[in-house]
Amino acid sequence: MTLTIVSDQIETYLESQVPPRPAEMQDMEEYAWRTGFPIIGPTCGYLCYQMTRINGARQVFEMGSGYGYSTAWFARGVQENGGGTVHHVVWDAELSQMAREHLKVLGYDGLIRYHVSEAVQTLRSMPGQFDLIFNDINKDGYPDALPVIKEKLRPGGVLLVDNVLWSGRIFDSHDQSASTQGIRRFVDMIESDPDWIVSTIPIRDGLMVAYKQG
Ligand SMILES: C[S@@+](CC[C@H](N)C(=O)[O-])C[C@H]1O[C@@H](n2cnc3c(N)ncnc32)[C@H](O)[C@@H]1O
């Protein structure tokens, strides 16, 4: 069972409200449409950029970065906040290489630190805390990532989590797959922890915005 989270009419309307992107980002969007690679897309990307600005984030850690599309939105926010670092983390060397090329053309070279590695382990090994963490790794990995994310996000930091509505599969009791179960467990864990203020925004495949108050 899959649900359309946002009707085509609303999706098109929301996307039309996103200001024009540089040609390189349009090429990245075009590549995703052509190949089916699951990028966050312009509406969700613009929201991630907006959250980066609202939070004043200078240190951003991305988990599951792909070929750098979501990274570009965070990098734009960090650049406009006065500079800092966005950690691009993906375990596919080829995607990391694609990201390096795109983000260089976009002028974000000096802001990005690249890791070709498993995202939760990499986050665990990082010194200090982050202003903003974005989680878009394999969904069965979501529950085990949460304690590490909580430790590595500063108080007052923002966590953004993609795919929390999972095309409506979370509502299907017959769906006991590791991915769907991973999202259900993650949502239960974070919503029952009073240190978080959590909202789910039903754009694209559901973006969770969680504020760490503790
Ligand atoms: C959904 S895609 C990322 C899309 C990207 N956030 C964007 O919107 O442009 C997730 C990527 O992260 C990789 N990935 C999944 N789980 C991971 C993990 N635990 N550690 C590192 N990379 C992971 C996948 O192979 C895939 O390339």
PDB file of C-alpha atoms and ligand atoms in Angstrom:
ATOM      1  CA  MET A   1       0.000   0.000   0.000  1.00  0.00           C
ATOM      2  CA  THR A   2       1.414   3.398  -0.933  1.00  0.00           C
ATOM      3  CA  LEU A   3      -0.181   6.818  -0.500  1.00  0.00           C
ATOM      4  CA  THR A   4       0.335  10.025  -2.412  1.00  0.00           C
ATOM      5  CA  ILE A   5       1.453  12.291   0.420  1.00  0.00           C
ATOM      6  CA  VAL A   6       1.023  15.516  -1.552  1.00  0.00           C
ATOM      7  CA  SER A   7      -1.300  15.818  -4.573  1.00  0.00           C
ATOM      8  CA  ASP A   8       0.353  16.698  -7.878  1.00  0.00           C
ATOM      9  CA  GLN A   9      -1.472  20.029  -7.886  1.00  0.00           C
ATOM     10  CA  ILE A  10      -0.131  21.036  -4.467  1.00  0.00           C
ATOM     11  CA  GLU A  11       3.338  19.620  -5.227  1.00  0.00           C
ATOM     12  CA  THR A  12       3.535  21.731  -8.393  1.00  0.00           C
ATOM     13  CA  TYR A  13       2.263  24.788  -6.532  1.00  0.00           C
ATOM     14  CA  LEU A  14       4.781  24.378  -3.681  1.00  0.00           C
ATOM     15  CA  GLU A  15       7.621  23.826  -6.117  1.00  0.00           C
ATOM     16  CA  SER A  16       6.647  26.948  -8.077  1.00  0.00           C
ATOM     17  CA  GLN A  17       7.188  28.963  -4.882  1.00  0.00           C
ATOM     18  CA  VAL A  18      10.833  27.913  -4.600  1.00  0.00           C
ATOM     19  CA  PRO A  19      13.054  30.644  -6.109  1.00  0.00           C
ATOM     20  CA  PRO A  20      15.018  29.684  -9.236  1.00  0.00           C
ATOM     21  CA  ARG A  21      18.099  27.535  -8.638  1.00  0.00           C
ATOM     22  CA  PRO A  22      21.532  27.815 -10.327  1.00  0.00           C
ATOM     23  CA  ALA A  23      21.919  25.812 -13.549  1.00  0.00           C
ATOM     24  CA  GLU A  24      24.114  23.245 -11.758  1.00  0.00           C
ATOM     25  CA  MET A  25      21.345  22.488  -9.231  1.00  0.00           C
ATOM     26  CA  GLN A  26      18.803  22.232 -12.026  1.00  0.00           C
ATOM     27  CA  ASP A  27      21.115  19.678 -13.692  1.00  0.00           C
ATOM     28  CA  MET A  28      21.228  17.725 -10.410  1.00  0.00           C
ATOM     29  CA  GLU A  29      17.418  17.766 -10.232  1.00  0.00           C
ATOM     30  CA  GLU A  30      17.178  16.682 -13.858  1.00  0.00           C
ATOM     31  CA  TYR A  31      19.561  13.767 -13.182  1.00  0.00           C
ATOM     32  CA  ALA A  32      17.378  12.595 -10.289  1.00  0.00           C
ATOM     33  CA  TRP A  33      14.170  12.725 -12.358  1.00  0.00           C
ATOM     34  CA  ARG A  34      15.914  10.823 -15.186  1.00  0.00           C
ATOM     35  CA  THR A  35      17.499   8.098 -13.052  1.00  0.00           C
ATOM     36  CA  GLY A  36      15.030   7.870 -10.152  1.00  0.00           C
ATOM     37  CA  PHE A  37      17.732   8.754  -7.606  1.00  0.00           C
ATOM     38  CA  PRO A  38      15.881   9.805  -4.419  1.00  0.00           C
ATOM     39  CA  ILE A  39      17.011  13.384  -3.742  1.00  0.00           C
ATOM     40  CA  ILE A  40      14.994  15.581  -1.378  1.00  0.00           C
ATOM     41  CA  GLY A  41      13.938  17.845  -4.276  1.00  0.00           C
ATOM     42  CA  PRO A  42      13.466  21.626  -4.404  1.00  0.00           C
ATOM     43  CA  THR A  43      10.568  22.106  -1.941  1.00  0.00           C
ATOM     44  CA  CYS A  44      12.169  20.058   0.819  1.00  0.00           C
ATOM     45  CA  GLY A  45      15.628  21.416  -0.053  1.00  0.00           C
ATOM     46  CA  TYR A  46      14.421  24.989   0.310  1.00  0.00           C
ATOM     47  CA  LEU A  47      12.938  24.144   3.716  1.00  0.00           C
ATOM     48  CA  CYS A  48      16.274  22.594   4.793  1.00  0.00           C
ATOM     49  CA  TYR A  49      18.031  25.783   3.674  1.00  0.00           C
ATOM     50  CA  GLN A  50      15.466  27.869   5.581  1.00  0.00           C
ATOM     51  CA  MET A  51      15.983  25.776   8.743  1.00  0.00           C
ATOM     52  CA  THR A  52      19.749  26.273   8.416  1.00  0.00           C
ATOM     53  CA  ARG A  53      19.228  30.033   8.303  1.00  0.00           C
ATOM     54  CA  ILE A  54      16.713  30.092  11.185  1.00  0.00           C
ATOM     55  CA  ASN A  55      19.062  28.020  13.355  1.00  0.00           C
ATOM     56  CA  GLY A  56      22.092  30.140  12.332  1.00  0.00           C
ATOM     57  CA  ALA A  57      23.873  26.813  11.754  1.00  0.00           C
ATOM     58  CA  ARG A  58      27.609  26.890  11.042  1.00  0.00           C
ATOM     59  CA  GLN A  59      28.326  23.195  11.701  1.00  0.00           C
ATOM     60  CA  VAL A  60      26.078  20.783   9.787  1.00  0.00           C
ATOM     61  CA  PHE A  61      26.370  17.002   9.641  1.00  0.00           C
ATOM     62  CA  GLU A  62      24.560  15.183   6.826  1.00  0.00           C
ATOM     63  CA  MET A  63      23.947  11.431   7.064  1.00  0.00           C
ATOM     64  CA  GLY A  64      23.357   9.847   3.654  1.00  0.00           C
ATOM     65  CA  SER A  65      24.358  12.633   1.301  1.00  0.00           C
ATOM     66  CA  GLY A  66      24.077  11.095  -2.192  1.00  0.00           C
ATOM     67  CA  TYR A  67      25.613  13.183  -4.975  1.00  0.00           C
ATOM     68  CA  GLY A  68      25.372  16.423  -3.034  1.00  0.00           C
ATOM     69  CA  TYR A  69      21.947  17.894  -3.819  1.00  0.00           C
ATOM     70  CA  SER A  70      20.795  18.222  -0.196  1.00  0.00           C
ATOM     71  CA  THR A  71      24.355  19.250   0.713  1.00  0.00           C
ATOM     72  CA  ALA A  72      24.090  22.213  -1.663  1.00  0.00           C
ATOM     73  CA  TRP A  73      21.049  23.555   0.220  1.00  0.00           C
ATOM     74  CA  PHE A  74      22.814  23.240   3.596  1.00  0.00           C
ATOM     75  CA  ALA A  75      26.003  24.764   2.196  1.00  0.00           C
ATOM     76  CA  ARG A  76      24.082  27.775   0.903  1.00  0.00           C
ATOM     77  CA  GLY A  77      22.586  28.284   4.377  1.00  0.00           C
ATOM     78  CA  VAL A  78      25.929  27.918   6.155  1.00  0.00           C
ATOM     79  CA  GLN A  79      27.614  30.294   3.689  1.00  0.00           C
ATOM     80  CA  GLU A  80      24.927  32.923   4.290  1.00  0.00           C
ATOM     81  CA  ASN A  81      25.237  32.383   8.055  1.00  0.00           C
ATOM     82  CA  GLY A  82      28.863  33.510   7.807  1.00  0.00           C
ATOM     83  CA  GLY A  83      30.642  30.249   6.964  1.00  0.00           C
ATOM     84  CA  GLY A  84      31.357  26.910   8.596  1.00  0.00           C
ATOM     85  CA  THR A  85      31.412  23.256   7.584  1.00  0.00           C
ATOM     86  CA  VAL A  86      28.914  20.860   6.053  1.00  0.00           C
ATOM     87  CA  HIS A  87      29.920  17.208   6.414  1.00  0.00           C
ATOM     88  CA  HIS A  88      29.004  15.207   3.300  1.00  0.00           C
ATOM     89  CA  VAL A  89      28.834  11.538   4.311  1.00  0.00           C
ATOM     90  CA  VAL A  90      28.040   8.672   1.978  1.00  0.00           C
ATOM     91  CA  TRP A  91      29.517   5.200   1.669  1.00  0.00           C
ATOM     92  CA  ASP A  92      29.542   5.207  -2.167  1.00  0.00           C
ATOM     93  CA  ALA A  93      32.858   6.578  -3.526  1.00  0.00           C
ATOM     94  CA  GLU A  94      31.281   7.319  -6.907  1.00  0.00           C
ATOM     95  CA  LEU A  95      28.526   9.491  -5.371  1.00  0.00           C
ATOM     96  CA  SER A  96      31.093  11.313  -3.259  1.00  0.00           C
ATOM     97  CA  GLN A  97      33.087  12.089  -6.408  1.00  0.00           C
ATOM     98  CA  MET A  98      29.970  13.369  -8.210  1.00  0.00           C
ATOM     99  CA  ALA A  99      29.216  15.579  -5.184  1.00  0.00           C
ATOM    100  CA  ARG A 100      32.738  17.043  -5.198  1.00  0.00           C
ATOM    101  CA  GLU A 101      32.329  18.067  -8.837  1.00  0.00           C
ATOM    102  CA  HIS A 102      28.844  19.598  -8.430  1.00  0.00           C
ATOM    103  CA  LEU A 103      29.614  21.441  -5.192  1.00  0.00           C
ATOM    104  CA  LYS A 104      32.821  22.863  -6.633  1.00  0.00           C
ATOM    105  CA  VAL A 105      30.912  24.329  -9.583  1.00  0.00           C
ATOM    106  CA  LEU A 106      28.395  25.786  -7.106  1.00  0.00           C
ATOM    107  CA  GLY A 107      31.240  27.525  -5.241  1.00  0.00           C
ATOM    108  CA  TYR A 108      30.848  25.596  -1.974  1.00  0.00           C
ATOM    109  CA  ASP A 109      34.199  23.801  -2.138  1.00  0.00           C
ATOM    110  CA  GLY A 110      35.745  25.398   0.952  1.00  0.00           C
ATOM    111  CA  LEU A 111      32.681  24.670   3.090  1.00  0.00           C
ATOM    112  CA  ILE A 112      32.413  20.903   2.596  1.00  0.00           C
ATOM    113  CA  ARG A 113      34.226  18.056   4.311  1.00  0.00           C
ATOM    114  CA  TYR A 114      33.800  14.749   2.492  1.00  0.00           C
ATOM    115  CA  HIS A 115      33.644  11.334   4.176  1.00  0.00           C
ATOM    116  CA  VAL A 116      33.288   8.074   2.221  1.00  0.00           C
ATOM    117  CA  SER A 117      32.095   5.976   5.143  1.00  0.00           C
ATOM    118  CA  GLU A 118      29.187   4.699   7.199  1.00  0.00           C
ATOM    119  CA  ALA A 119      27.329   7.729   8.539  1.00  0.00           C
ATOM    120  CA  VAL A 120      26.479   6.680  12.131  1.00  0.00           C
ATOM    121  CA  GLN A 121      30.018   5.483  12.871  1.00  0.00           C
ATOM    122  CA  THR A 122      31.431   8.658  11.337  1.00  0.00           C
ATOM    123  CA  LEU A 123      29.150  10.880  13.398  1.00  0.00           C
ATOM    124  CA  ARG A 124      30.094   8.956  16.556  1.00  0.00           C
ATOM    125  CA  SER A 125      33.792   9.574  15.841  1.00  0.00           C
ATOM    126  CA  MET A 126      33.443  13.334  15.361  1.00  0.00           C
ATOM    127  CA  PRO A 127      34.704  15.697  18.056  1.00  0.00           C
ATOM    128  CA  GLY A 128      32.279  18.303  19.410  1.00  0.00           C
ATOM    129  CA  GLN A 129      28.628  18.889  18.624  1.00  0.00           C
ATOM    130  CA  PHE A 130      26.696  20.120  15.594  1.00  0.00           C
ATOM    131  CA  ASP A 131      24.117  22.867  15.136  1.00  0.00           C
ATOM    132  CA  LEU A 132      22.092  20.865  12.647  1.00  0.00           C
ATOM    133  CA  ILE A 133      22.011  17.180  11.651  1.00  0.00           C
ATOM    134  CA  PHE A 134      20.188  15.802   8.621  1.00  0.00           C
ATOM    135  CA  ASN A 135      19.359  12.095   8.527  1.00  0.00           C
ATOM    136  CA  ASP A 136      18.666  10.392   5.186  1.00  0.00           C
ATOM    137  CA  ILE A 137      20.430   7.008   5.611  1.00  0.00           C
ATOM    138  CA  ASN A 138      18.907   3.565   4.988  1.00  0.00           C
ATOM    139  CA  LYS A 139      15.692   3.457   6.969  1.00  0.00           C
ATOM    140  CA  ASP A 140      16.468   0.276   8.922  1.00  0.00           C
ATOM    141  CA  GLY A 141      19.385   2.226  10.415  1.00  0.00           C
ATOM    142  CA  TYR A 142      17.230   5.052  11.814  1.00  0.00           C
ATOM    143  CA  PRO A 143      16.632   3.668  15.365  1.00  0.00           C
ATOM    144  CA  ASP A 144      20.307   2.946  16.107  1.00  0.00           C
ATOM    145  CA  ALA A 145      21.270   6.368  14.752  1.00  0.00           C
ATOM    146  CA  LEU A 146      19.089   8.287  17.214  1.00  0.00           C
ATOM    147  CA  PRO A 147      21.213   7.998  20.413  1.00  0.00           C
ATOM    148  CA  VAL A 148      24.317   9.039  18.462  1.00  0.00           C
ATOM    149  CA  ILE A 149      22.475  11.962  16.870  1.00  0.00           C
ATOM    150  CA  LYS A 150      21.207  13.076  20.273  1.00  0.00           C
ATOM    151  CA  GLU A 151      24.705  13.017  21.737  1.00  0.00           C
ATOM    152  CA  LYS A 152      26.210  14.927  18.800  1.00  0.00           C
ATOM    153  CA  LEU A 153      23.565  17.642  18.401  1.00  0.00           C
ATOM    154  CA  ARG A 154      24.008  20.689  20.611  1.00  0.00           C
ATOM    155  CA  PRO A 155      21.205  21.789  22.922  1.00  0.00           C
ATOM    156  CA  GLY A 156      19.064  24.097  20.770  1.00  0.00           C
ATOM    157  CA  GLY A 157      20.143  22.177  17.668  1.00  0.00           C
ATOM    158  CA  VAL A 158      17.840  20.997  14.911  1.00  0.00           C
ATOM    159  CA  LEU A 159      17.472  17.486  13.528  1.00  0.00           C
ATOM    160  CA  LEU A 160      15.861  17.023  10.101  1.00  0.00           C
ATOM    161  CA  VAL A 161      14.821  13.497   9.104  1.00  0.00           C
ATOM    162  CA  ASP A 162      13.679  12.530   5.623  1.00  0.00           C
ATOM    163  CA  ASN A 163      11.061   9.930   4.592  1.00  0.00           C
ATOM    164  CA  VAL A 164       9.187   9.687   7.897  1.00  0.00           C
ATOM    165  CA  LEU A 165       5.875   9.086   6.069  1.00  0.00           C
ATOM    166  CA  TRP A 166       7.524   6.526   3.757  1.00  0.00           C
ATOM    167  CA  SER A 167       4.840   6.798   1.025  1.00  0.00           C
ATOM    168  CA  GLY A 168       2.242   5.813   3.639  1.00  0.00           C
ATOM    169  CA  ARG A 169       3.807   2.371   4.228  1.00  0.00           C
ATOM    170  CA  ILE A 170       4.093   3.140   7.955  1.00  0.00           C
ATOM    171  CA  PHE A 171       0.261   2.835   8.144  1.00  0.00           C
ATOM    172  CA  ASP A 172       0.156  -0.624   6.525  1.00  0.00           C
ATOM    173  CA  SER A 173       0.106  -3.254   9.307  1.00  0.00           C
ATOM    174  CA  HIS A 174       1.067  -5.931   6.735  1.00  0.00           C
ATOM    175  CA  ASP A 175       4.311  -4.102   6.025  1.00  0.00           C
ATOM    176  CA  GLN A 176       6.813  -5.478   8.524  1.00  0.00           C
ATOM    177  CA  SER A 177       9.887  -4.798   6.371  1.00  0.00           C
ATOM    178  CA  ALA A 178      13.071  -3.657   8.092  1.00  0.00           C
ATOM    179  CA  SER A 179      12.820  -0.189   6.513  1.00  0.00           C
ATOM    180  CA  THR A 180       9.216   0.443   7.519  1.00  0.00           C
ATOM    181  CA  GLN A 181       9.803  -0.947  11.006  1.00  0.00           C
ATOM    182  CA  GLY A 182      12.907   1.211  11.299  1.00  0.00           C
ATOM    183  CA  ILE A 183      10.938   4.385  10.612  1.00  0.00           C
ATOM    184  CA  ARG A 184       8.103   3.379  12.984  1.00  0.00           C
ATOM    185  CA  ARG A 185      10.554   2.652  15.801  1.00  0.00           C
ATOM    186  CA  PHE A 186      12.527   5.830  15.210  1.00  0.00           C
ATOM    187  CA  VAL A 187       9.343   7.947  15.355  1.00  0.00           C
ATOM    188  CA  ASP A 188       8.190   6.198  18.565  1.00  0.00           C
ATOM    189  CA  MET A 189      11.604   6.696  20.173  1.00  0.00           C
ATOM    190  CA  ILE A 190      11.925  10.394  19.405  1.00  0.00           C
ATOM    191  CA  GLU A 191       8.298  11.258  20.167  1.00  0.00           C
ATOM    192  CA  SER A 192       8.460   9.594  23.591  1.00  0.00           C
ATOM    193  CA  ASP A 193      11.641  11.476  24.564  1.00  0.00           C
ATOM    194  CA  PRO A 194      10.778  14.791  26.305  1.00  0.00           C
ATOM    195  CA  ASP A 195      14.112  16.309  25.232  1.00  0.00           C
ATOM    196  CA  TRP A 196      12.748  16.707  21.693  1.00  0.00           C
ATOM    197  CA  ILE A 197      10.056  18.978  20.236  1.00  0.00           C
ATOM    198  CA  VAL A 198       8.944  17.163  17.100  1.00  0.00           C
ATOM    199  CA  SER A 199       6.789  18.023  14.072  1.00  0.00           C
ATOM    200  CA  THR A 200       6.269  16.123  10.851  1.00  0.00           C
ATOM    201  CA  ILE A 201       5.859  18.270   7.781  1.00  0.00           C
ATOM    202  CA  PRO A 202       3.935  16.410   5.066  1.00  0.00           C
ATOM    203  CA  ILE A 203       5.923  17.640   2.101  1.00  0.00           C
ATOM    204  CA  ARG A 204       7.374  15.143  -0.385  1.00  0.00           C
ATOM    205  CA  ASP A 205       7.802  11.925   1.667  1.00  0.00           C
ATOM    206  CA  GLY A 206       7.467  13.559   5.097  1.00  0.00           C
ATOM    207  CA  LEU A 207      10.204  15.663   6.690  1.00  0.00           C
ATOM    208  CA  MET A 208      10.550  15.531  10.474  1.00  0.00           C
ATOM    209  CA  VAL A 209      11.779  18.677  12.190  1.00  0.00           C
ATOM    210  CA  ALA A 210      12.998  18.004  15.734  1.00  0.00           C
ATOM    211  CA  TYR A 211      14.348  20.618  18.137  1.00  0.00           C
ATOM    212  CA  LYS A 212      16.664  19.350  20.882  1.00  0.00           C
ATOM    213  CA  GLN A 213      15.780  21.299  23.991  1.00  0.00           C
ATOM    214  CA  GLY A 214      17.650  19.201  26.547  1.00  0.00           C
TER     215      GLY A 214
HETATM  216  C1  LIG B   1      18.393   8.932  -0.156  1.00  0.00           C
HETATM  217  S1  LIG B   1      20.010   8.991  -0.716  1.00  0.00           S
HETATM  218  C2  LIG B   1      20.566  10.597  -0.327  1.00  0.00           C
HETATM  219  C3  LIG B   1      19.919  11.746  -1.032  1.00  0.00           C
HETATM  220  C4  LIG B   1      20.475  13.071  -0.577  1.00  0.00           C
HETATM  221  N1  LIG B   1      20.243  13.285   0.848  1.00  0.00           N
HETATM  222  C5  LIG B   1      19.843  14.194  -1.361  1.00  0.00           C
HETATM  223  O1  LIG B   1      18.691  14.531  -1.060  1.00  0.00           O
HETATM  224  O2  LIG B   1      20.499  14.725  -2.263  1.00  0.00           O
HETATM  225  C6  LIG B   1      20.880   8.095   0.533  1.00  0.00           C
HETATM  226  C7  LIG B   1      22.330   7.826   0.179  1.00  0.00           C
HETATM  227  O3  LIG B   1      23.010   7.463   1.377  1.00  0.00           O
HETATM  228  C8  LIG B   1      23.639   6.202   1.252  1.00  0.00           C
HETATM  229  N2  LIG B   1      23.540   5.579   2.571  1.00  0.00           N
HETATM  230  C9  LIG B   1      22.493   4.895   3.097  1.00  0.00           C
HETATM  231  N3  LIG B   1      22.736   4.493   4.361  1.00  0.00           N
HETATM  232  C10 LIG B   1      23.985   4.947   4.635  1.00  0.00           C
HETATM  233  C11 LIG B   1      24.819   4.852   5.791  1.00  0.00           C
HETATM  234  N4  LIG B   1      24.390   4.233   6.905  1.00  0.00           N
HETATM  235  N5  LIG B   1      26.041   5.412   5.743  1.00  0.00           N
HETATM  236  C12 LIG B   1      26.478   6.053   4.638  1.00  0.00           C
HETATM  237  N6  LIG B   1      25.740   6.167   3.506  1.00  0.00           N
HETATM  238  C13 LIG B   1      24.508   5.617   3.512  1.00  0.00           C
HETATM  239  C14 LIG B   1      22.883   5.485   0.159  1.00  0.00           C
HETATM  240  O4  LIG B   1      23.706   4.517  -0.459  1.00  0.00           O
HETATM  241  C15 LIG B   1      22.497   6.643  -0.769  1.00  0.00           C
HETATM  242  O5  LIG B   1      23.529   6.932  -1.656  1.00  0.00           O
END
